[in-house]
PDB file of C-alpha atoms in Angstrom:
ATOM      1  CA  UNK A   1      73.226  11.162 128.499  1.00 77.00           C
ATOM      2  CA  UNK A   2      71.360  11.039 125.327  1.00 82.00           C
ATOM      3  CA  UNK A   3      69.100  13.783 126.257  1.00 83.00           C
ATOM      4  CA  UNK A   4      71.849  15.915 127.702  1.00 84.00           C
ATOM      5  CA  UNK A   5      74.034  16.384 124.681  1.00 90.00           C
ATOM      6  CA  UNK A   6      74.191  19.948 123.677  1.00 90.00           C
ATOM      7  CA  UNK A   7      73.350  20.271 120.200  1.00 94.00           C
ATOM      8  CA  UNK A   8      74.411  23.987 119.505  1.00 95.00           C
ATOM      9  CA  UNK A   9      77.764  24.112 121.157  1.00 95.00           C
ATOM     10  CA  UNK A  10      80.804  23.427 118.628  1.00 95.00           C
ATOM     11  CA  UNK A  11      83.194  20.655 119.778  1.00 97.00           C
ATOM     12  CA  UNK A  12      86.732  21.957 118.921  1.00 97.00           C
ATOM     13  CA  UNK A  13      88.836  19.456 117.064  1.00 97.00           C
ATOM     14  CA  UNK A  14      91.838  19.873 119.402  1.00 97.00           C
ATOM     15  CA  UNK A  15      89.526  18.556 122.072  1.00 97.00           C
ATOM     16  CA  UNK A  16      88.633  15.492 120.341  1.00 97.00           C
ATOM     17  CA  UNK A  17      92.263  14.809 119.459  1.00 97.00           C
ATOM     18  CA  UNK A  18      93.204  15.167 122.952  1.00 97.00           C
ATOM     19  CA  UNK A  19      90.638  12.714 124.103  1.00 98.00           C
ATOM     20  CA  UNK A  20      91.694  10.266 121.316  1.00 97.00           C
ATOM     21  CA  UNK A  21      95.389  10.405 122.444  1.00 97.00           C
ATOM     22  CA  UNK A  22      94.153   9.070 125.707  1.00 97.00           C
ATOM     23  CA  UNK A  23      92.236   6.526 124.100  1.00 97.00           C
ATOM     24  CA  UNK A  24      95.388   5.439 122.142  1.00 96.00           C
ATOM     25  CA  UNK A  25      96.956   4.469 125.537  1.00 95.00           C
ATOM     26  CA  UNK A  26      94.357   1.585 125.915  1.00 94.00           C
ATOM     27  CA  UNK A  27      95.709  -2.119 125.774  1.00 91.00           C
ATOM     28  CA  UNK A  28      95.205  -4.138 123.022  1.00 88.00           C
ATOM     29  CA  UNK A  29      95.962  -7.702 122.127  1.00 84.00           C
ATOM     30  CA  UNK A  30      99.516  -8.353 121.053  1.00 84.00           C
ATOM     31  CA  UNK A  31      99.980  -4.540 121.062  1.00 87.00           C
ATOM     32  CA  UNK A  32      98.414  -4.467 117.657  1.00 84.00           C
ATOM     33  CA  UNK A  33      96.971  -0.978 117.914  1.00 87.00           C
ATOM     34  CA  UNK A  34      94.926  -1.755 114.940  1.00 92.00           C
ATOM     35  CA  UNK A  35      92.113   0.699 115.397  1.00 94.00           C
ATOM     36  CA  UNK A  36      91.489   3.956 113.816  1.00 96.00           C
ATOM     37  CA  UNK A  37      88.841   6.742 114.563  1.00 98.00           C
ATOM     38  CA  UNK A  38      86.783   8.309 111.916  1.00 98.00           C
ATOM     39  CA  UNK A  39      85.445  11.841 113.238  1.00 98.00           C
ATOM     40  CA  UNK A  40      82.328  13.157 111.125  1.00 98.00           C
ATOM     41  CA  UNK A  41      81.406  17.149 111.807  1.00 97.00           C
ATOM     42  CA  UNK A  42      80.226  18.014 108.281  1.00 97.00           C
ATOM     43  CA  UNK A  43      76.460  18.717 108.399  1.00 96.00           C
ATOM     44  CA  UNK A  44      75.752  17.021 105.032  1.00 97.00           C
ATOM     45  CA  UNK A  45      77.585  13.883 105.823  1.00 97.00           C
ATOM     46  CA  UNK A  46      75.815  13.752 109.308  1.00 97.00           C
ATOM     47  CA  UNK A  47      72.425  13.831 107.647  1.00 96.00           C
ATOM     48  CA  UNK A  48      73.315  11.175 105.525  1.00 96.00           C
ATOM     49  CA  UNK A  49      74.239   8.856 108.367  1.00 96.00           C
ATOM     50  CA  UNK A  50      71.187  10.207 110.279  1.00 94.00           C
ATOM     51  CA  UNK A  51      69.039   8.907 107.730  1.00 95.00           C
ATOM     52  CA  UNK A  52      70.218   5.442 108.008  1.00 94.00           C
ATOM     53  CA  UNK A  53      70.253   5.532 111.869  1.00 91.00           C
ATOM     54  CA  UNK A  54      66.559   6.621 111.823  1.00 91.00           C
ATOM     55  CA  UNK A  55      65.592   4.011 109.526  1.00 91.00           C
ATOM     56  CA  UNK A  56      67.382   1.414 111.539  1.00 91.00           C
ATOM     57  CA  UNK A  57      65.732   2.946 114.639  1.00 90.00           C
ATOM     58  CA  UNK A  58      62.316   2.379 113.468  1.00 87.00           C
ATOM     59  CA  UNK A  59      62.910  -1.387 112.941  1.00 83.00           C
ATOM     60  CA  UNK A  60      64.874  -1.618 116.229  1.00 78.00           C
ATOM     61  CA  UNK A  61      62.027   0.085 118.274  1.00 76.00           C
ATOM     62  CA  UNK A  62      59.345  -2.100 117.118  1.00 73.00           C
ATOM     63  CA  UNK A  63      61.897  -5.131 118.183  1.00 70.00           C
ATOM     64  CA  UNK A  64      62.595  -3.728 121.513  1.00 60.00           C
ATOM     65  CA  UNK A  65      58.828  -3.214 122.034  1.00 59.00           C
ATOM     66  CA  UNK A  66      58.069  -6.960 121.299  1.00 57.00           C
ATOM     67  CA  UNK A  67      61.032  -8.221 123.391  1.00 61.00           C
ATOM     68  CA  UNK A  68      60.386  -6.125 126.385  1.00 53.00           C
ATOM     69  CA  UNK A  69      56.824  -7.659 126.878  1.00 57.00           C
ATOM     70  CA  UNK A  70      55.258  -6.246 130.040  1.00 58.00           C
ATOM     71  CA  UNK A  71      58.555  -4.609 130.923  1.00 58.00           C
ATOM     72  CA  UNK A  72      57.846  -1.805 128.119  1.00 59.00           C
ATOM     73  CA  UNK A  73      55.355  -0.199 130.528  1.00 67.00           C
ATOM     74  CA  UNK A  74      57.603   0.288 133.258  1.00 72.00           C
ATOM     75  CA  UNK A  75      58.801   3.837 134.278  1.00 72.00           C
ATOM     76  CA  UNK A  76      62.534   2.874 133.381  1.00 70.00           C
ATOM     77  CA  UNK A  77      61.546   1.306 130.012  1.00 72.00           C
ATOM     78  CA  UNK A  78      59.577   4.318 129.098  1.00 76.00           C
ATOM     79  CA  UNK A  79      62.614   6.635 130.026  1.00 78.00           C
ATOM     80  CA  UNK A  80      65.084   4.626 127.987  1.00 75.00           C
ATOM     81  CA  UNK A  81      62.843   4.668 124.928  1.00 80.00           C
ATOM     82  CA  UNK A  82      62.317   8.291 125.013  1.00 83.00           C
ATOM     83  CA  UNK A  83      65.896   8.664 125.350  1.00 81.00           C
ATOM     84  CA  UNK A  84      66.719   6.497 122.681  1.00 83.00           C
ATOM     85  CA  UNK A  85      64.085   8.260 120.472  1.00 86.00           C
ATOM     86  CA  UNK A  86      65.581  11.438 121.263  1.00 86.00           C
ATOM     87  CA  UNK A  87      68.885  10.564 119.870  1.00 87.00           C
ATOM     88  CA  UNK A  88      67.646   8.890 116.707  1.00 86.00           C
ATOM     89  CA  UNK A  89      65.605  12.113 115.727  1.00 90.00           C
ATOM     90  CA  UNK A  90      68.717  14.551 116.583  1.00 90.00           C
ATOM     91  CA  UNK A  91      71.704  12.525 115.793  1.00 93.00           C
ATOM     92  CA  UNK A  92      72.516  14.386 112.758  1.00 94.00           C
ATOM     93  CA  UNK A  93      72.571  17.635 115.023  1.00 95.00           C
ATOM     94  CA  UNK A  94      75.193  16.187 117.230  1.00 96.00           C
ATOM     95  CA  UNK A  95      78.391  18.266 116.605  1.00 97.00           C
ATOM     96  CA  UNK A  96      80.718  15.261 116.324  1.00 97.00           C
ATOM     97  CA  UNK A  97      80.141  11.509 115.401  1.00 98.00           C
ATOM     98  CA  UNK A  98      83.070   9.477 115.989  1.00 98.00           C
ATOM     99  CA  UNK A  99      83.144   5.944 114.432  1.00 98.00           C
ATOM    100  CA  UNK A 100      85.846   3.466 115.918  1.00 97.00           C
ATOM    101  CA  UNK A 101      87.069   1.124 113.370  1.00 97.00           C
ATOM    102  CA  UNK A 102      89.472  -1.846 113.346  1.00 96.00           C
ATOM    103  CA  UNK A 103      91.768  -3.145 110.675  1.00 95.00           C
ATOM    104  CA  UNK A 104      90.587  -6.219 109.128  1.00 93.00           C
ATOM    105  CA  UNK A 105      87.202  -8.316 109.572  1.00 91.00           C
ATOM    106  CA  UNK A 106      85.892 -10.181 112.354  1.00 89.00           C
ATOM    107  CA  UNK A 107      87.072 -13.564 112.634  1.00 87.00           C
ATOM    108  CA  UNK A 108      84.815 -16.281 111.860  1.00 88.00           C
ATOM    109  CA  UNK A 109      85.162 -18.767 114.853  1.00 86.00           C
ATOM    110  CA  UNK A 110      83.807 -21.959 113.191  1.00 91.00           C
ATOM    111  CA  UNK A 111      86.182 -21.193 110.170  1.00 90.00           C
ATOM    112  CA  UNK A 112      89.110 -20.986 112.559  1.00 89.00           C
ATOM    113  CA  UNK A 113      88.124 -24.067 114.259  1.00 88.00           C
ATOM    114  CA  UNK A 114      87.874 -25.875 111.453  1.00 91.00           C
ATOM    115  CA  UNK A 115      91.202 -25.128 110.087  1.00 91.00           C
ATOM    116  CA  UNK A 116      92.893 -25.595 113.371  1.00 88.00           C
ATOM    117  CA  UNK A 117      91.279 -29.284 113.180  1.00 90.00           C
ATOM    118  CA  UNK A 118      92.855 -29.719 109.771  1.00 90.00           C
ATOM    119  CA  UNK A 119      96.253 -28.257 110.675  1.00 92.00           C
ATOM    120  CA  UNK A 120      96.411 -30.833 113.635  1.00 91.00           C
ATOM    121  CA  UNK A 121      94.969 -33.854 111.852  1.00 91.00           C
ATOM    122  CA  UNK A 122      98.191 -35.700 111.413  1.00 93.00           C
ATOM    123  CA  UNK A 123      98.693 -35.983 115.381  1.00 91.00           C
ATOM    124  CA  UNK A 124      97.986 -38.893 117.345  1.00 90.00           C
ATOM    125  CA  UNK A 125      94.527 -39.461 118.694  1.00 89.00           C
ATOM    126  CA  UNK A 126      94.449 -38.166 122.280  1.00 88.00           C
ATOM    127  CA  UNK A 127      96.711 -35.345 121.561  1.00 88.00           C
ATOM    128  CA  UNK A 128      95.738 -32.156 123.556  1.00 89.00           C
ATOM    129  CA  UNK A 129      95.492 -30.122 120.307  1.00 86.00           C
ATOM    130  CA  UNK A 130      92.152 -31.901 119.326  1.00 86.00           C
ATOM    131  CA  UNK A 131      90.537 -30.464 122.602  1.00 90.00           C
ATOM    132  CA  UNK A 132      91.469 -27.047 121.758  1.00 87.00           C
ATOM    133  CA  UNK A 133      89.061 -24.565 120.088  1.00 89.00           C
ATOM    134  CA  UNK A 134      90.688 -21.347 119.214  1.00 85.00           C
ATOM    135  CA  UNK A 135      87.904 -19.622 117.182  1.00 85.00           C
ATOM    136  CA  UNK A 136      86.001 -17.947 120.168  1.00 89.00           C
ATOM    137  CA  UNK A 137      89.536 -16.723 121.551  1.00 87.00           C
ATOM    138  CA  UNK A 138      90.346 -14.877 118.089  1.00 86.00           C
ATOM    139  CA  UNK A 139      86.797 -13.482 117.971  1.00 87.00           C
ATOM    140  CA  UNK A 140      87.075 -12.109 121.720  1.00 87.00           C
ATOM    141  CA  UNK A 141      90.473 -10.986 120.916  1.00 88.00           C
ATOM    142  CA  UNK A 142      89.209  -8.800 117.913  1.00 88.00           C
ATOM    143  CA  UNK A 143      86.209  -7.019 119.780  1.00 89.00           C
ATOM    144  CA  UNK A 144      87.910  -7.022 123.225  1.00 89.00           C
ATOM    145  CA  UNK A 145      90.951  -5.222 121.814  1.00 90.00           C
ATOM    146  CA  UNK A 146      88.979  -2.120 120.667  1.00 94.00           C
ATOM    147  CA  UNK A 147      86.260  -1.623 123.517  1.00 94.00           C
ATOM    148  CA  UNK A 148      88.967  -0.569 126.146  1.00 95.00           C
ATOM    149  CA  UNK A 149      89.810   2.386 123.735  1.00 96.00           C
ATOM    150  CA  UNK A 150      86.350   3.118 123.111  1.00 97.00           C
ATOM    151  CA  UNK A 151      85.713   3.166 126.977  1.00 96.00           C
ATOM    152  CA  UNK A 152      88.801   4.970 127.530  1.00 97.00           C
ATOM    153  CA  UNK A 153      87.891   7.929 124.794  1.00 98.00           C
ATOM    154  CA  UNK A 154      84.447   8.331 126.655  1.00 97.00           C
ATOM    155  CA  UNK A 155      86.263   8.612 129.858  1.00 97.00           C
ATOM    156  CA  UNK A 156      88.573  11.161 128.405  1.00 97.00           C
ATOM    157  CA  UNK A 157      85.801  13.208 126.898  1.00 97.00           C
ATOM    158  CA  UNK A 158      83.974  13.308 129.908  1.00 95.00           C
ATOM    159  CA  UNK A 159      86.880  14.606 131.976  1.00 95.00           C
ATOM    160  CA  UNK A 160      86.817  17.388 129.411  1.00 96.00           C
ATOM    161  CA  UNK A 161      83.085  18.323 129.898  1.00 95.00           C
ATOM    162  CA  UNK A 162      81.782  16.238 127.092  1.00 96.00           C
ATOM    163  CA  UNK A 163      79.233  13.228 126.894  1.00 95.00           C
ATOM    164  CA  UNK A 164      78.864  10.747 124.628  1.00 96.00           C
ATOM    165  CA  UNK A 165      77.117   7.435 123.920  1.00 94.00           C
ATOM    166  CA  UNK A 166      77.781   4.166 122.479  1.00 95.00           C
ATOM    167  CA  UNK A 167      75.356   3.270 119.506  1.00 94.00           C
ATOM    168  CA  UNK A 168      75.362   0.662 116.880  1.00 92.00           C
ATOM    169  CA  UNK A 169      72.305   1.663 114.896  1.00 92.00           C
ATOM    170  CA  UNK A 170      74.135   2.531 111.880  1.00 94.00           C
ATOM    171  CA  UNK A 171      75.611  -0.737 111.469  1.00 94.00           C
ATOM    172  CA  UNK A 172      72.748  -2.434 109.545  1.00 93.00           C
ATOM    173  CA  UNK A 173      73.635  -0.268 106.926  1.00 94.00           C
ATOM    174  CA  UNK A 174      77.333  -0.646 107.353  1.00 95.00           C
ATOM    175  CA  UNK A 175      78.255  -0.945 103.766  1.00 96.00           C
ATOM    176  CA  UNK A 176      76.185   2.238 102.697  1.00 96.00           C
ATOM    177  CA  UNK A 177      77.967   4.060 105.682  1.00 97.00           C
ATOM    178  CA  UNK A 178      81.411   2.931 104.356  1.00 97.00           C
ATOM    179  CA  UNK A 179      80.266   4.344 100.851  1.00 97.00           C
ATOM    180  CA  UNK A 180      79.210   7.692 102.433  1.00 97.00           C
ATOM    181  CA  UNK A 181      82.342   7.780 104.451  1.00 97.00           C
ATOM    182  CA  UNK A 182      85.023   6.411 101.955  1.00 97.00           C
ATOM    183  CA  UNK A 183      85.986   3.376 104.359  1.00 97.00           C
ATOM    184  CA  UNK A 184      87.783   0.733 102.250  1.00 96.00           C
ATOM    185  CA  UNK A 185      86.972  -2.849 102.294  1.00 94.00           C
ATOM    186  CA  UNK A 186      88.440  -4.706 104.822  1.00 94.00           C
ATOM    187  CA  UNK A 187      87.763  -1.950 107.587  1.00 97.00           C
ATOM    188  CA  UNK A 188      85.275  -3.200 110.306  1.00 97.00           C
ATOM    189  CA  UNK A 189      82.898  -0.441 111.873  1.00 97.00           C
ATOM    190  CA  UNK A 190      82.660  -1.180 115.593  1.00 96.00           C
ATOM    191  CA  UNK A 191      80.033   1.216 116.809  1.00 96.00           C
ATOM    192  CA  UNK A 192      79.379   5.205 116.478  1.00 97.00           C
ATOM    193  CA  UNK A 193      79.849   7.667 119.574  1.00 97.00           C
ATOM    194  CA  UNK A 194      77.836  10.914 119.359  1.00 97.00           C
ATOM    195  CA  UNK A 195      79.873  13.574 121.131  1.00 97.00           C
ATOM    196  CA  UNK A 196      78.998  16.866 122.547  1.00 96.00           C
ATOM    197  CA  UNK A 197      79.326  19.184 125.459  1.00 96.00           C
ATOM    198  CA  UNK A 198      76.783  18.207 128.169  1.00 93.00           C
ATOM    199  CA  UNK A 199      73.648  20.408 129.287  1.00 90.00           C
ATOM    200  CA  UNK A 200      74.457  20.733 132.821  1.00 84.00           C
ATOM    201  CA  UNK A 201      76.854  18.622 135.008  1.00 81.00           C
ATOM    202  CA  UNK A 202      74.590  17.415 137.640  1.00 81.00           C
ATOM    203  CA  UNK A 203      74.910  13.606 136.780  1.00 82.00           C
ATOM    204  CA  UNK A 204      74.237  10.985 139.268  1.00 84.00           C
ATOM    205  CA  UNK A 205      74.780   7.143 139.312  1.00 85.00           C
ATOM    206  CA  UNK A 206      72.203   5.052 137.329  1.00 81.00           C
ATOM    207  CA  UNK A 207      70.227   2.649 139.321  1.00 84.00           C
ATOM    208  CA  UNK A 208      71.881  -0.434 139.172  1.00 86.00           C
ATOM    209  CA  UNK A 209      71.922  -3.872 141.291  1.00 90.00           C
ATOM    210  CA  UNK A 210      74.458  -4.006 144.051  1.00 91.00           C
ATOM    211  CA  UNK A 211      77.719  -5.928 143.052  1.00 91.00           C
ATOM    212  CA  UNK A 212      76.893  -8.429 145.800  1.00 91.00           C
ATOM    213  CA  UNK A 213      73.618  -9.466 143.831  1.00 90.00           C
ATOM    214  CA  UNK A 214      75.312  -9.736 140.552  1.00 91.00           C
ATOM    215  CA  UNK A 215      78.829 -11.411 141.665  1.00 93.00           C
ATOM    216  CA  UNK A 216      79.588 -15.114 142.105  1.00 92.00           C
ATOM    217  CA  UNK A 217      82.540 -16.432 143.614  1.00 93.00           C
ATOM    218  CA  UNK A 218      84.746 -19.514 142.775  1.00 92.00           C
ATOM    219  CA  UNK A 219      81.780 -21.007 140.800  1.00 93.00           C
ATOM    220  CA  UNK A 220      78.526 -20.103 139.133  1.00 93.00           C
ATOM    221  CA  UNK A 221      75.772 -19.133 141.259  1.00 88.00           C
ATOM    222  CA  UNK A 222      77.901 -19.152 144.484  1.00 87.00           C
ATOM    223  CA  UNK A 223      77.367 -15.987 146.510  1.00 83.00           C
ATOM    224  CA  UNK A 224      79.784 -14.632 149.163  1.00 75.00           C
TER     225      UNK A 224
END
């Protein structure tokens, strides 16, 4: 998808709003609906974000190469690297950049667990509360409540002839991005979606392992 984004065709605002309206129907924990969508279309602003994006890509590319080891020479790895490189070099030219945000800061699981233990310190030894650790629950709720909306947005865009891809490469510079975009403190940027009409529609399923090879039943490692 990253190499099939049409960099020349504008994306109408009303089409983006239609897709975001669909995304707004996604479920969220406690029905909080605490996400926001920041759409960037101005060339100057996109170029500023693009500079951050490209800088992060240079570091990320080196890290990916080191972690990939021998796999970096495979055809699929080379294709993936070339696709990511294409996006990094052209992200400022993509017609729209959508940044999903969540109101508030990500929870700190260790801090939540510590406060939980303090709050229950008066209870008798052996109380079930002492075996509970709610920190990771809260962390999962924070991110798990926005990504269904992100995916719903991508599906809604696809249904309207547009393509998108999830990238987090600007997040190492999230403070600078917040300054550029006027994002107030206490707002968490989740990712970025470059959005454009696609070049052609002849997409096919990606090569993936069959579900039966990646699915366990009743316990870890147990097949069908």
